[in-house]
Amino acid sequence: MGLLSDPNRRKALTSLLTRLNTPIWGMPVEWLVKTMQARGLEVFTQSFTRTLPFPDENKERYMVRGTNIYGILRAPRAPRTEALVLSAPCSPDNSNNQAVGLLLGLAQYFRSQIYWAKDIIFLVNEHDLIGMQAWLEGYHHTNITGMDYTPLQGRAGSIQAALSLELSSDVITSLDLVLEGLNGQLPNLDLANLFHAFCQKIGVLCTIQGKLQRGDWDTAEGYTHAVQTMMLMVLKQASGRPWGDHGLFLRYHIEAASVRGINSFRQYKTDATTIGRLLEGMFRKLNNLLERLHQSYFFYLMPSLTHFVSIGYYMPAFGLLATILLLRALDLWVQLGTPAQVTEDGAGEVEPPSSPGVLSVLTPVVISHLTGVALYTLPVLSQETAVEHFPVSETEAVVLTAIAIYTAGLALPHNTHRFISGEGTEQGWRVLKLVALLYLAVLLGCTALINFSLGFILAITLVPAAACVTPHMPKALTALAMVLLSPGCTLLYCVFIFQELQEAPVTLPEGWMLFLSVISQGILDHSLYGSLVYPLLALLIYPCWLLLWNILFWK
Amino acid sequence: MAAVGVFALAALVLSCKCDSVEKPSDATGAGTGSEAERSGPAAASAGSEAPGGGAGAAVSLPDSCEEELLIRPLHSGDIYASFQFRTLWDTDFLHQGKKVSHYRLFPKSLGQVLSKFSVRELHISFTQGYWRTMQWGQPIVPSPPGAELWVWFHNTVADVDGNWKELTNVLSGIFCASLNFIDSTNTVQPSASFKPLGLGNATDHRFLRYATLPREIVCTENLTPWKKLLPCGSKAGLAVLMKSEKLFHSSFHSQAVHIRPVCKDWQCSSTAWELRQTLNVVFDLYTSGQGKKEWSLFKMFSRTLTEACPLASSSKVYVDVTDNPEGELFDLSPATSVLNTAVVLGDRRTYSVYDLTQKETFGQLRSLNLVLRWKGESGDMLRPLLHAERYVAGFGLQTGEIHTLIYNNHPYRAFPVLLLDSVPWYLRLYIHTLTVTSKTRENKPSYIHYQPSKDRLRPHLLEMLVQLPPHSVTEVTVQFERALLKWTEYTPDPNHGFYVGSSVISALVPSVVAMDTNNTQERPLFSSFFPTKEESSYFVRVYTEPLLVNLPTPDFSMPYNVICLTCTVVAVGYGSFYNLLTRTFQVEEPSQPLAKRLANVIRRIRGVPLL
């Protein structure tokens, strides 16, 4: 592989990088189009606009307008049926210019090679994920998030794999691989293996979750380190958000990963040429694929780049947790059935005379779900009203409304009972708990199949609460425990644990602010990219927890 | 009413009356008169005597052949080289059906196939790569990626499907290609898109079969048998340029064989078989030339020309110099003063002509090595008037949508196109979702011919006649559902995806310049492939890209794992059970001590019972 071994090419790349380092306002669309065309690519642009439901304070954007530029390198004698994508986000603050420069350098080098069997798309997307979403929706002619974009002019068939490149400086110390995509989807494990193999071959330090691998697996420190890395992955996956630009490809069954350059204070630095060689190697490997990557795992957790925990190992852990719920439900079922058995012969299947009416069980179920619907819809809908009446920004309004509705739900048991005629019976709460247990078991089971981490984290907190709660426990103490185990508090702990694992611990107020921004990001992820975590929590998990809360206050 | 409309158009598109086809056969009777006519535009040329001699030789013998190479520098900087070889065979078993056993120039293998299977017309192409209409303009001979075969049988054939099946197998052997994979699941009978290009006015599409294999990969093993069909093989003439390692080091490679009956002379008193072999290559100068825009015959083919094929009556190299009238764009050496003008695909082009039958062409070095050096950047290409693209929309493995975009770039003329779509049965088309929109308004096709698929038997066939408004994009969409195949029906690499062949768009595109309908005049071979009927329009066929669609695929390694596991369990379980059940247990006598044995021996001797 002789990329940039030629001094002229190296000079060209350097001049490119210098050009990119000069301050520019917005993305230099025309210059990029001209440069890509000069490299012999078929260049197309796509413009898009998107108004966010409320301002994104983390990235400081509300009305987004941008342009994606992509150049297609047509493979010789290929019928335009397969393609690979190399993308680099380009932002006005020049933070990713090195990646764009490297992308252009690679485009030039790739163009003069004859071995390509798949078309290669070089994509420079503006406004990171929003641009990527617009491009992918345009490419597949779908519209799931209400994005406004111009149709694409050029295509290259079905995309087989994609890499997204993020480099913040021209020299780096290590490369970080980001795998977690939208809704906790992961690319095929072979993509990670490919990356690791080439890092080893070329001699670049590679990390996952920003953590270097340790050699000592047997020692306690080594083990702890691996567990920390894996827990970071679990937390990231559970968040359901795309952790890099690659995350949106996974919806379209395109194996994708982000490669992120990290420049730390380590002595040994790697330059752009080496990263170029790494990418060239990966692309040549992907180019040689006769089939999509499928001969490996899609469900895995990685304690390091060389090791993974397969679904066969982690699923039983979740299965055991879920069994608690089922056993509890069975226990209740038997308890409910016993008095009926006592009343002689075949009358067993008839409901006992003291059985609660359907209404007394259905009412809490319906009411808690209505609260869930309110939690899902009201924050975004009522932001204007909130801004008018309170001195807060839109984003704060949305988040605080969500928290307010969440907290208001705690007052529900007292209100539910107004709808139920008469006193709740002993049988009543048992039936309700049976319903809640089965509901929770199904919910968690489905969640764990789609996004294991999310299902597992929810199971850890919700299963003890669901298993133990009865109306006969000391109210105040149990209520406190229940609140501490509620989904909202789980989210708060996750924020702190995540910061702790990332070795960036935060104080309580900082953590709280982070918690608020996480909520707003979750709502934004849902409306921008179709992440399912927020609706899952608001519409299903929270009402389920409210049912348990109801049982505690059953009269 | 719609049907009437389409047949009217079909007749318009390719009505193959005698007068429209007589022109190619002119060369057969290549009298000196027509030779003189041809050299008319190039009056300055000194060499009208040598080709005359060649033609004279051709007159005396019944068959004739011509060869020709067209080189066109493309606006993208690539070089398009198009070879055409035409062999005429003066035999007439079209009408009499008699056995022919004498072959001179026409390849015997093909001649026998023609008579055995009662073929009226046969077109076969092998293509590696996709013709980039937007960068390269229209090709001289269009072809879809992969293999394409369409055949008109005689209307005396009783069992067309049987003949077709056998024919594909025979051709598969002749061309070393996987044409034997053509079966009823990928064969269709288009009602209007593929009319005979040769003599005869067949309209009954029962005798037409059309099939494509988009997956077919074309390589040297297909080129060698193709070269063997040439009268001179690859020994002499233009065919010496065909070195496979160069031909396949290109952006596009397409080779084709077209056989059709044509008139021998302009009165059409007798007919002949025409075999046209075409080879189209686009060389990418960027990758092979290290960024320098300069090419020569030697660079492209690693050969130079030294002679014409001795059997050919005409052997010429044409270089398109239309964009270079004053020599400001590129330098062509050796220079030639012989120019030829021809109307090709609605455009009047000028060509430098190198006649290989003349000694002067080769100069003192006795070899012709055309060299072209670019001086400046070429300007922008005119957008082709008609082009099309296709893609699959949507995600997931349940449903999807096929989008076909047809662009009419003519500024003010609307024209109708015939769209042919053949979709395999495992994509179940929802034909009620078929929409055709131009300029955001619905565009109702005036003719739709739809043949639904039958599972595992035949594909969907969708043909329609759509009027394209001027300067517009027409979008044809249809939704489909992906079928779940039986497990034996998956290919060995199911995760690669399944191919859907190109759609075919046939159209009469309004011409900017008057088309040459004077068929009595001799024209270069490349301008006479599709017969022109009228001056105002020309025939174009555009192929879209094939599609690669993923079907829901089971995890094939899982049955393997299950089989391994169950086999182990069964083997271990069965083994031990069988062992337990069939073994008979006996209590073994402990061996007797030595004293007892001795005592027994003594007792046996004494004849008393043993202990």
Tab-separated table of C-alpha atoms in Angstrom, chain B residues 44-219:
chain	number	residue	atom	x	y	z
B	44	ALA	CA	-9.229	14.866	-51.542
B	45	SER	CA	-8.472	11.301	-50.680
B	46	ALA	CA	-6.142	9.766	-53.103
B	47	GLY	CA	-7.050	6.219	-52.516
B	48	SER	CA	-10.206	5.332	-54.310
B	49	GLU	CA	-8.453	2.678	-56.306
B	50	ALA	CA	-7.368	0.304	-53.589
B	51	PRO	CA	-10.781	-0.149	-51.923
B	52	GLY	CA	-12.197	-0.508	-55.369
B	53	GLY	CA	-9.925	-3.440	-55.844
B	54	GLY	CA	-10.969	-4.905	-52.532
B	55	ALA	CA	-14.589	-4.510	-53.426
B	56	GLY	CA	-13.919	-6.088	-56.741
B	57	ALA	CA	-12.613	-9.116	-54.964
B	58	ALA	CA	-15.690	-9.179	-52.810
B	59	VAL	CA	-17.998	-9.083	-55.781
B	60	SER	CA	-16.666	-12.233	-57.267
B	61	LEU	CA	-17.225	-14.236	-54.102
B	62	PRO	CA	-20.589	-14.652	-52.463
B	63	ASP	CA	-19.748	-13.619	-48.870
B	64	SER	CA	-18.098	-10.449	-47.717
B	65	CYS	CA	-16.892	-8.894	-44.565
B	66	GLU	CA	-15.989	-5.466	-43.300
B	67	GLU	CA	-14.219	-4.260	-40.218
B	68	GLU	CA	-14.135	-0.931	-38.569
B	69	LEU	CA	-12.866	0.751	-35.427
B	70	LEU	CA	-14.362	3.955	-34.120
B	71	ILE	CA	-12.433	5.938	-31.532
B	72	ARG	CA	-14.156	8.761	-29.773
B	73	PRO	CA	-12.481	10.940	-27.159
B	74	LEU	CA	-15.153	11.527	-24.536
B	75	HIS	CA	-15.717	14.734	-22.652
B	76	SER	CA	-14.864	13.078	-19.381
B	77	GLY	CA	-11.367	12.450	-20.735
B	78	ASP	CA	-11.993	8.787	-21.342
B	79	ILE	CA	-11.590	7.099	-24.694
B	80	TYR	CA	-14.366	5.126	-26.278
B	81	ALA	CA	-13.292	2.467	-28.731
B	82	SER	CA	-15.941	0.628	-30.703
B	83	PHE	CA	-15.109	-2.257	-33.008
B	84	GLN	CA	-17.615	-3.482	-35.552
B	85	PHE	CA	-17.178	-6.479	-37.775
B	86	ARG	CA	-19.790	-7.344	-40.324
B	87	THR	CA	-19.959	-10.587	-42.204
B	88	LEU	CA	-22.575	-11.098	-44.873
B	89	TRP	CA	-23.591	-14.567	-45.879
B	90	ASP	CA	-25.398	-14.872	-49.165
B	91	THR	CA	-27.665	-17.704	-48.444
B	92	ASP	CA	-31.351	-17.844	-48.453
B	93	PHE	CA	-32.609	-20.496	-46.146
B	94	LEU	CA	-34.923	-17.930	-44.703
B	95	HIS	CA	-37.495	-18.692	-47.339
B	96	GLN	CA	-36.655	-22.111	-48.630
B	97	GLY	CA	-35.573	-23.788	-45.430
B	98	LYS	CA	-32.995	-25.849	-47.287
B	99	LYS	CA	-29.923	-27.247	-45.598
B	100	VAL	CA	-26.795	-25.219	-46.092
B	101	SER	CA	-23.491	-26.921	-45.820
B	102	HIS	CA	-21.136	-24.460	-47.430
B	103	TYR	CA	-19.484	-21.897	-45.195
B	104	ARG	CA	-16.868	-19.427	-46.237
B	105	LEU	CA	-16.605	-16.419	-43.960
B	106	PHE	CA	-19.619	-16.983	-41.811
B	107	PRO	CA	-18.784	-19.097	-38.737
B	108	LYS	CA	-20.124	-22.578	-39.078
B	109	SER	CA	-21.010	-22.929	-35.416
B	110	LEU	CA	-23.456	-20.049	-35.651
B	111	GLY	CA	-24.773	-21.010	-39.062
B	112	GLN	CA	-25.725	-24.439	-37.837
B	113	VAL	CA	-27.422	-22.963	-34.801
B	114	LEU	CA	-29.449	-20.654	-37.008
B	115	SER	CA	-30.749	-23.421	-39.205
B	116	LYS	CA	-31.264	-25.987	-36.488
B	117	PHE	CA	-33.348	-23.769	-34.234
B	118	SER	CA	-35.076	-21.829	-37.012
B	119	VAL	CA	-33.797	-18.538	-35.717
B	120	ARG	CA	-34.872	-15.464	-37.586
B	121	GLU	CA	-32.875	-12.990	-35.588
B	122	LEU	CA	-30.463	-13.352	-32.689
B	123	HIS	CA	-28.940	-10.683	-30.476
B	124	ILE	CA	-26.623	-11.511	-27.660
B	125	SER	CA	-24.450	-9.200	-25.611
B	126	PHE	CA	-22.037	-9.622	-22.740
B	127	THR	CA	-21.255	-6.513	-20.785
B	128	GLN	CA	-19.073	-5.844	-17.826
B	129	GLY	CA	-19.807	-2.444	-16.332
B	130	TYR	CA	-22.476	0.157	-16.738
B	131	TRP	CA	-22.593	2.684	-19.550
B	132	ARG	CA	-22.459	6.122	-17.893
B	133	THR	CA	-24.799	8.036	-20.141
B	134	MET	CA	-24.380	11.282	-18.236
B	135	GLN	CA	-20.615	11.327	-18.753
B	136	TRP	CA	-20.204	9.478	-21.988
B	137	GLY	CA	-23.323	10.273	-24.021
B	138	GLN	CA	-25.215	7.590	-25.882
B	139	PRO	CA	-23.373	4.399	-26.823
B	140	ILE	CA	-23.242	3.215	-30.431
B	141	VAL	CA	-24.618	-0.180	-29.481
B	142	PRO	CA	-26.450	-0.164	-26.139
B	143	SER	CA	-26.303	-3.144	-23.817
B	144	PRO	CA	-27.227	-3.835	-20.191
B	145	PRO	CA	-24.732	-5.025	-17.563
B	146	GLY	CA	-24.409	-8.800	-17.615
B	147	ALA	CA	-25.655	-10.957	-20.455
B	148	GLU	CA	-28.639	-10.202	-22.645
B	149	LEU	CA	-30.172	-12.475	-25.221
B	150	TRP	CA	-33.140	-11.911	-27.435
B	151	VAL	CA	-34.201	-14.092	-30.271
B	152	TRP	CA	-36.943	-14.034	-32.870
B	153	PHE	CA	-37.860	-17.467	-34.107
B	154	HIS	CA	-39.453	-18.290	-37.434
B	155	ASN	CA	-43.171	-18.343	-37.316
B	156	THR	CA	-43.089	-21.955	-38.442
B	157	VAL	CA	-41.642	-23.079	-35.126
B	158	ALA	CA	-44.112	-25.153	-33.163
B	159	ASP	CA	-42.353	-25.497	-29.826
B	160	VAL	CA	-40.794	-22.098	-29.239
B	161	ASP	CA	-40.009	-22.716	-25.580
B	162	GLY	CA	-38.278	-25.991	-26.349
B	163	ASN	CA	-36.212	-24.381	-29.084
B	164	TRP	CA	-35.357	-21.503	-26.779
B	165	LYS	CA	-34.225	-23.818	-24.030
B	166	GLU	CA	-31.995	-25.774	-26.360
B	167	LEU	CA	-30.688	-22.663	-28.057
B	168	THR	CA	-29.609	-21.103	-24.783
B	169	ASN	CA	-27.751	-24.240	-23.860
B	170	VAL	CA	-25.992	-24.361	-27.204
B	171	LEU	CA	-25.065	-20.688	-27.036
B	172	SER	CA	-23.841	-21.214	-23.527
B	173	GLY	CA	-21.384	-23.703	-24.940
B	174	ILE	CA	-20.369	-21.518	-27.859
B	175	PHE	CA	-19.677	-18.443	-25.761
B	176	CYS	CA	-18.496	-20.151	-22.579
B	177	ALA	CA	-21.115	-18.249	-20.616
B	178	SER	CA	-23.769	-19.231	-18.087
B	179	LEU	CA	-26.574	-18.750	-20.574
B	180	ASN	CA	-27.894	-22.137	-19.515
B	181	PHE	CA	-29.245	-20.342	-16.441
B	182	ILE	CA	-31.866	-18.813	-18.669
B	183	ASP	CA	-35.120	-20.589	-17.961
B	184	SER	CA	-38.764	-19.722	-17.748
B	185	THR	CA	-38.229	-17.696	-14.551
B	186	ASN	CA	-36.221	-15.030	-16.345
B	187	THR	CA	-37.582	-15.192	-19.874
B	188	VAL	CA	-40.242	-12.794	-21.060
B	189	GLN	CA	-42.009	-12.040	-24.310
B	190	PRO	CA	-42.088	-8.275	-24.678
B	191	SER	CA	-45.015	-7.120	-26.725
B	192	ALA	CA	-43.574	-3.914	-28.127
B	193	SER	CA	-40.069	-3.102	-26.962
B	194	PHE	CA	-38.066	-5.515	-29.085
B	195	LYS	CA	-39.037	-5.464	-32.711
B	196	PRO	CA	-36.928	-7.282	-35.305
B	197	LEU	CA	-34.051	-5.160	-36.532
B	198	GLY	CA	-33.672	-7.070	-39.746
B	199	LEU	CA	-35.822	-8.064	-42.632
B	200	GLY	CA	-39.339	-9.177	-42.141
B	201	ASN	CA	-42.261	-7.674	-40.421
B	202	ALA	CA	-42.902	-9.982	-37.513
B	203	THR	CA	-45.229	-8.618	-34.887
B	204	ASP	CA	-46.409	-11.749	-33.182
B	205	HIS	CA	-44.432	-11.685	-29.999
B	206	ARG	CA	-45.110	-15.351	-29.367
B	207	PHE	CA	-41.968	-15.982	-31.396
B	208	LEU	CA	-39.847	-13.584	-29.395
B	209	ARG	CA	-37.895	-14.504	-26.285
B	210	TYR	CA	-35.971	-12.023	-24.186
B	211	ALA	CA	-33.817	-12.769	-21.168
B	212	THR	CA	-31.089	-11.058	-19.192
B	213	LEU	CA	-28.616	-12.399	-16.672
B	214	PRO	CA	-27.484	-9.345	-14.720
B	215	ARG	CA	-25.125	-11.398	-12.609
B	216	GLU	CA	-23.108	-12.736	-15.510
B	217	ILE	CA	-19.462	-11.774	-15.285
B	218	VAL	CA	-17.702	-11.277	-18.579
B	219	CYS	CA	-14.076	-12.153	-18.901
